[in-house]
Amino acid sequence: MASGEQSPLVSVVLPVFNGAALAGQAIESALAQTDCSLEVIAIDDGSTDDSLEMLRRYGDRIRVLEQPNLGVGAARAAGVRAARGEYVAFLDQDDWWLPGKLARQVAALRGDDRLGLAHTEVRYFDEARQQFTGPLNPDARPERLTGDCYGELLLENHVRNSSVLTRASVLRAVGFDTGIAGNSVQDYELWLKVARVSRFAYLDEPLTVIRLHPDQGTWDRRRMLGDEAELLERIAADVERTPVFRERMARLYDSLGVAHLDVADLRSARPCFRRSLGWRPTLRAGVLYLLTCCPRFVLQGIRSWRGRGAKPSQGASQPVMVGEDSLAGTALRPPASTIT
């Protein structure tokens, strides 16, 4: 959107940190959403590479905000505060959209005033292999997160940040917290807040592409699980502790404990299995807790025990590579940058 234009329909919030190599593709995919008026707000979060220079080369096609390195959560919050659109869309610097994404989501929200958020199906792109992958979690069912879905969302977060369009009025009503350590589940907390006051719409089209690469913060599984546990512990005081929710919390702490075991951190694993037992006692969690109380040399025994038919924790498996032809071919490729 040019700087002289007023009242865009959609504000696109795009935090950037050392994203000179990839953020341009995200920006291009946003600017390609020509079927609705928009503004792209890129927030440079204290980058130490050429990100800021790259952003400035777009001129008045985007709005550029600068801040010291406060984290992606603070950058998103700054973008939301600056947003002028009726709707706000989130886009991470590594990801991109297919044409028509925003228009379809706007149409969905305009069709029902009770809807506060629309999200889409996503596809995953492996940057190292330069090909598309299967889902990180084959059991994910984002289509369940539609309508009144707060209870379902408590059990699993299958909403990807870059797939979301929200009403700006809803964001202002629920607030935008940046207080969670590491910001790794800030989006999840926001979806839960939105789900308490409005309904969700789900578009069963792969209009969002999530790029996977080793430098992403989302690869720090221990941090993500720990932040998620902290978030849900705070929420647990205000929700009904159904058997399904108790099992969800037990599995979460079990997964966090296993993640600590994978790096031989027995001291951190021990309280996780204790918390898992508190939410829902299981033989597995009990055995793992007792083993973490033993000397460090028994860690190999723990791993051997896990390997005898134990099911891997959800989301821990490696993506299965698939041919790009089965995922709509070149339509899902990153858009080429027009900035030189």
Coordinates of C-alpha atoms in Angstrom, one line a residue:
M1 CA 0.0 0.0 0.0
A2 CA 1.4 3.4 -0.9
S3 CA 1.9 5.8 2.0
G4 CA -0.7 8.3 0.7
E5 CA -3.5 5.8 0.8
Q6 CA -5.9 5.6 3.7
S7 CA -7.9 2.9 5.5
P8 CA -6.6 -0.3 4.1
L9 CA -8.9 -3.3 4.4
V10 CA -6.1 -5.6 5.7
S11 CA -2.9 -4.8 7.7
V12 CA -0.2 -7.5 7.2
V13 CA 2.1 -7.7 10.3
L14 CA 5.5 -9.2 9.4
P15 CA 8.3 -9.2 12.0
V16 CA 11.8 -9.4 10.6
F17 CA 15.0 -10.5 12.3
N18 CA 18.1 -11.2 10.2
G19 CA 15.7 -12.2 7.4
A20 CA 17.5 -10.5 4.5
A21 CA 17.7 -13.8 2.6
L22 CA 14.1 -14.9 2.9
A23 CA 11.8 -12.0 4.1
G24 CA 11.6 -10.6 0.6
Q25 CA 9.7 -13.6 -0.6
A26 CA 7.2 -13.2 2.2
I27 CA 6.7 -9.6 1.4
E28 CA 6.2 -10.3 -2.3
S29 CA 3.6 -12.9 -1.6
A30 CA 1.7 -10.3 0.6
L31 CA 2.0 -7.6 -2.1
A32 CA 0.6 -10.1 -4.6
Q33 CA -2.7 -10.2 -2.8
T34 CA -4.1 -7.7 -5.3
D35 CA -7.8 -8.5 -4.8
C36 CA -8.1 -6.5 -1.5
S37 CA -6.5 -3.3 -0.3
L38 CA -3.7 -3.8 2.2
E39 CA -0.7 -2.4 4.0
V40 CA 2.4 -4.4 4.8
I41 CA 3.9 -3.5 8.1
A42 CA 7.4 -4.9 8.4
I43 CA 9.0 -4.6 11.9
D44 CA 12.8 -4.9 12.0
D45 CA 13.6 -6.4 15.4
G46 CA 17.2 -5.2 15.7
S47 CA 18.6 -7.2 12.8
T48 CA 22.4 -7.4 12.4
D49 CA 22.3 -8.4 8.7
D50 CA 21.1 -6.4 5.7
S51 CA 17.4 -6.8 6.6
L52 CA 16.7 -3.1 7.2
E53 CA 18.3 -2.1 4.0
M54 CA 16.3 -4.7 2.1
L55 CA 13.1 -3.4 3.6
R56 CA 13.8 0.2 2.8
R57 CA 14.3 -0.7 -0.8
Y58 CA 10.6 -1.3 -1.1
G59 CA 10.0 2.4 -0.6
D60 CA 6.4 3.3 0.0
R61 CA 5.1 -0.1 -1.0
I62 CA 5.5 -1.2 2.7
R63 CA 5.7 0.5 6.1
V64 CA 8.9 -0.2 8.0
L65 CA 9.1 0.0 11.8
E66 CA 12.4 -0.3 13.7
Q67 CA 13.0 -1.5 17.3
P68 CA 15.8 -3.0 19.3
N69 CA 16.0 -6.7 19.5
L70 CA 13.0 -7.4 21.8
G71 CA 11.8 -10.6 20.3
V72 CA 9.2 -11.6 17.7
G73 CA 6.4 -11.2 20.2
A74 CA 7.2 -7.6 20.8
A75 CA 7.7 -7.0 17.1
R76 CA 4.2 -8.4 16.4
A77 CA 2.7 -6.3 19.1
A78 CA 4.3 -3.2 17.6
G79 CA 2.8 -4.1 14.2
V80 CA -0.6 -4.6 15.7
R81 CA -0.5 -1.2 17.4
A82 CA 0.4 0.4 14.1
A83 CA -2.2 -1.4 12.0
R84 CA -4.9 0.7 10.3
G85 CA -6.8 -2.1 8.6
E86 CA -10.2 -3.5 9.5
Y87 CA -8.5 -6.9 9.6
V88 CA -5.0 -8.0 10.7
A89 CA -3.1 -10.8 9.0
F90 CA 0.1 -12.3 10.5
L91 CA 3.0 -13.5 8.3
D92 CA 6.3 -14.8 9.4
Q93 CA 9.5 -13.9 7.5
D94 CA 10.1 -17.5 6.4
D95 CA 6.7 -18.2 5.0
W96 CA 4.6 -17.1 2.0
W97 CA 1.0 -17.0 0.8
L98 CA -0.7 -18.1 -2.4
P99 CA -2.7 -15.6 -4.4
G100 CA -6.2 -15.0 -3.2
K101 CA -5.6 -16.0 0.4
L102 CA -6.6 -12.7 2.1
A103 CA -9.6 -12.2 -0.2
R104 CA -11.0 -15.6 0.7
Q105 CA -10.5 -15.0 4.4
V106 CA -12.1 -11.6 4.3
A107 CA -15.1 -13.0 2.5
A108 CA -15.4 -15.7 5.2
L109 CA -15.4 -13.2 8.1
R110 CA -17.7 -10.8 6.4
G111 CA -20.2 -13.5 5.9
D112 CA -20.7 -14.0 9.7
D113 CA -20.3 -11.3 12.3
R114 CA -19.7 -14.0 15.0
L115 CA -16.4 -15.0 13.4
G116 CA -13.3 -13.3 14.7
L117 CA -10.6 -15.4 13.1
A118 CA -10.1 -17.3 9.8
H119 CA -7.2 -19.7 9.3
T120 CA -6.3 -21.9 6.3
E121 CA -4.8 -25.2 5.5
V122 CA -1.0 -25.1 5.2
R123 CA 1.8 -26.9 3.3
Y124 CA 5.4 -27.3 4.5
F125 CA 8.5 -26.5 2.4
D126 CA 11.9 -28.0 3.5
E127 CA 14.4 -25.3 2.7
A128 CA 17.5 -27.6 3.0
R129 CA 16.1 -30.1 0.5
Q130 CA 14.2 -27.5 -1.6
Q131 CA 11.1 -29.6 -1.7
F132 CA 7.8 -30.0 0.0
T133 CA 7.3 -32.2 3.0
G134 CA 4.5 -34.0 4.7
P135 CA 3.0 -32.4 7.8
L136 CA 5.2 -32.2 10.9
N137 CA 2.3 -33.8 12.9
P138 CA 0.3 -36.2 10.7
D139 CA -2.4 -36.4 13.4
A140 CA -3.1 -32.6 13.3
R141 CA -6.7 -31.8 12.4
P142 CA -6.9 -28.0 12.0
E143 CA -10.4 -28.4 10.4
R144 CA -11.7 -29.2 13.9
L145 CA -10.8 -25.6 14.9
T146 CA -13.9 -24.0 13.5
G147 CA -17.0 -22.4 15.0
D148 CA -17.0 -22.4 18.9
C149 CA -13.7 -24.2 19.3
Y150 CA -12.2 -23.0 22.6
G151 CA -12.4 -26.4 24.2
E152 CA -10.9 -28.1 21.2
L153 CA -8.1 -25.5 21.0
L154 CA -7.2 -26.2 24.6
L155 CA -6.4 -29.8 23.6
E156 CA -4.2 -29.0 20.7
N157 CA -3.0 -25.9 18.7
H158 CA -3.2 -26.6 15.0
V159 CA -3.5 -23.0 13.9
R160 CA -0.3 -21.8 12.2
N161 CA 0.6 -18.1 12.7
S162 CA 1.0 -17.3 9.0
S163 CA -2.4 -18.7 8.1
V164 CA -4.4 -16.4 10.3
L165 CA -6.6 -13.3 9.5
T166 CA -8.3 -11.7 12.5
R167 CA -10.7 -8.8 13.0
A168 CA -8.7 -5.8 14.4
S169 CA -11.6 -5.0 16.7
V170 CA -11.2 -8.5 18.3
L171 CA -7.5 -8.1 18.8
R172 CA -8.1 -4.8 20.5
A173 CA -10.7 -6.4 22.7
V174 CA -8.6 -9.3 23.9
G175 CA -5.2 -7.6 24.0
F176 CA -1.9 -8.8 22.8
D177 CA 0.4 -10.2 25.6
T178 CA 4.2 -10.4 25.0
G179 CA 5.0 -11.6 28.5
I180 CA 5.6 -15.3 27.9
A181 CA 9.3 -16.2 28.1
G182 CA 10.7 -16.7 24.6
N183 CA 7.5 -15.8 22.9
S184 CA 7.3 -19.3 21.4
V185 CA 3.6 -19.8 22.2
Q186 CA 2.4 -16.2 22.1
D187 CA 0.3 -17.0 19.1
Y188 CA -1.3 -19.9 20.9
E189 CA -2.3 -17.7 23.8
L190 CA -3.8 -15.2 21.3
W191 CA -5.8 -17.8 19.6
L192 CA -7.2 -19.0 22.9
K193 CA -8.2 -15.4 23.8
V194 CA -9.9 -14.9 20.5
A195 CA -11.7 -18.3 20.8
R196 CA -13.2 -17.3 24.1
V197 CA -15.0 -14.3 22.5
S198 CA -15.6 -15.3 18.9
R199 CA -15.8 -18.2 16.5
F200 CA -13.2 -19.5 14.0
A201 CA -13.5 -20.1 10.3
Y202 CA -11.3 -22.7 8.6
L203 CA -10.5 -22.6 4.8
D204 CA -9.7 -26.1 3.6
E205 CA -7.3 -24.8 0.9
P206 CA -3.5 -24.8 1.1
L207 CA -3.2 -21.0 0.9
T208 CA -0.2 -20.8 3.3
V209 CA 3.2 -22.3 2.9
I210 CA 5.4 -22.8 6.0
R211 CA 9.1 -22.9 5.4
L212 CA 11.2 -25.2 7.6
H213 CA 14.9 -24.6 8.2
P214 CA 17.2 -25.4 11.1
D215 CA 17.6 -21.8 12.2
Q216 CA 14.0 -21.4 13.2
G217 CA 13.2 -20.9 16.9
T218 CA 10.4 -23.4 16.5
W219 CA 13.0 -26.2 16.3
D220 CA 13.8 -25.6 20.0
R221 CA 11.3 -28.3 21.2
R222 CA 12.2 -28.0 24.9
R223 CA 11.5 -24.3 25.0
M224 CA 8.2 -24.6 23.1
L225 CA 6.9 -27.4 25.3
G226 CA 7.9 -25.6 28.4
D227 CA 6.3 -22.3 27.3
E228 CA 3.1 -24.2 26.4
A229 CA 3.0 -25.9 29.8
E230 CA 3.4 -22.6 31.5
L231 CA 0.6 -21.1 29.5
L232 CA -1.8 -24.0 30.1
E233 CA -1.0 -24.1 33.8
R234 CA -2.2 -20.5 34.0
I235 CA -5.3 -21.2 32.1
A236 CA -6.1 -24.4 34.0
A237 CA -7.3 -22.5 37.0
D238 CA -10.2 -21.1 34.9
V239 CA -11.3 -24.2 32.9
E240 CA -13.0 -27.4 33.7
R241 CA -10.4 -30.1 34.4
T242 CA -12.1 -32.8 32.3
P243 CA -10.5 -36.2 31.8
V244 CA -9.5 -35.2 28.3
F245 CA -7.8 -32.0 29.5
R246 CA -6.0 -33.8 32.3
E247 CA -4.7 -36.3 29.7
R248 CA -3.6 -33.5 27.5
M249 CA -1.6 -31.9 30.3
A250 CA -0.1 -35.3 31.3
R251 CA 1.0 -35.9 27.7
L252 CA 2.5 -32.4 27.5
Y253 CA 4.6 -32.9 30.6
D254 CA 5.6 -36.4 29.4
S255 CA 6.7 -35.0 26.1
L256 CA 8.7 -32.2 27.8
G257 CA 10.4 -34.7 30.1
V258 CA 11.3 -36.9 27.1
A259 CA 12.7 -33.8 25.3
H260 CA 15.0 -33.2 28.4
L261 CA 16.0 -36.8 28.4
D262 CA 17.0 -36.6 24.8
V263 CA 19.8 -34.2 25.8
A264 CA 20.6 -36.1 29.0
D265 CA 19.1 -33.4 31.2
L266 CA 17.9 -35.6 34.0
R267 CA 17.5 -32.7 36.5
S268 CA 15.0 -30.9 34.2
A269 CA 13.2 -34.1 33.2
R270 CA 12.4 -35.2 36.7
P271 CA 9.9 -32.5 37.7
C272 CA 8.2 -32.9 34.3
F273 CA 7.4 -36.6 34.9
R274 CA 6.3 -35.7 38.4
R275 CA 3.8 -33.1 36.9
S276 CA 2.7 -35.7 34.4
L277 CA 1.8 -38.0 37.2
G278 CA 0.0 -35.3 39.0
W279 CA -2.3 -34.7 36.1
R280 CA -2.9 -38.3 35.2
P281 CA -0.9 -41.2 36.8
T282 CA 0.5 -43.7 34.3
L283 CA 3.0 -46.5 34.6
R284 CA 5.2 -45.0 31.9
A285 CA 5.5 -41.6 33.7
G286 CA 6.0 -43.4 37.0
V287 CA 8.9 -45.5 35.6
L288 CA 10.5 -42.6 33.9
Y289 CA 10.3 -40.5 37.0
L290 CA 11.9 -43.2 39.1
L291 CA 14.7 -43.7 36.6
T292 CA 15.5 -40.0 36.5
C293 CA 16.2 -40.2 40.2
C294 CA 18.9 -42.8 39.6
P295 CA 22.5 -42.0 38.7
R296 CA 23.2 -40.6 35.3
F297 CA 24.7 -43.8 33.9
V298 CA 21.2 -45.3 33.8
L299 CA 20.2 -42.9 31.0
Q300 CA 21.1 -45.4 28.4
G301 CA 18.8 -47.8 30.1
I302 CA 16.0 -45.3 29.9
R303 CA 16.6 -44.8 26.2
S304 CA 16.6 -48.6 25.6
W305 CA 13.4 -48.9 27.5
R306 CA 11.8 -46.2 25.3
G307 CA 13.0 -48.0 22.2
R308 CA 11.2 -51.3 22.9
G309 CA 7.9 -50.4 21.2
A310 CA 7.3 -47.1 22.9
K311 CA 5.4 -44.7 20.7
P312 CA 7.3 -41.5 19.9
S313 CA 6.0 -38.4 21.4
Q314 CA 3.6 -36.5 19.2
G315 CA 5.3 -34.2 16.7
A316 CA 8.8 -35.7 17.2
S317 CA 8.9 -37.7 14.0
Q318 CA 10.8 -36.3 11.0
P319 CA 8.7 -35.0 8.1
V320 CA 8.0 -37.4 5.2
M321 CA 9.2 -36.0 1.9
V322 CA 6.7 -36.0 -1.0
G323 CA 6.9 -35.0 -4.6
E324 CA 5.9 -31.4 -5.3
D325 CA 3.6 -32.5 -8.1
S326 CA 1.2 -33.8 -5.5
L327 CA 1.1 -30.4 -3.8
A328 CA -0.1 -28.3 -6.7
G329 CA 3.4 -28.1 -8.3
T330 CA 4.9 -24.8 -9.0
A331 CA 2.0 -22.8 -7.6
L332 CA 3.4 -23.4 -4.2
R333 CA 7.0 -22.3 -5.0
P334 CA 8.3 -19.1 -3.3
P335 CA 7.5 -16.0 -5.3
A336 CA 10.6 -14.4 -6.8
S337 CA 11.6 -11.1 -5.3
T338 CA 11.3 -7.9 -7.4
I339 CA 13.8 -6.0 -5.2
T340 CA 17.4 -6.0 -6.4

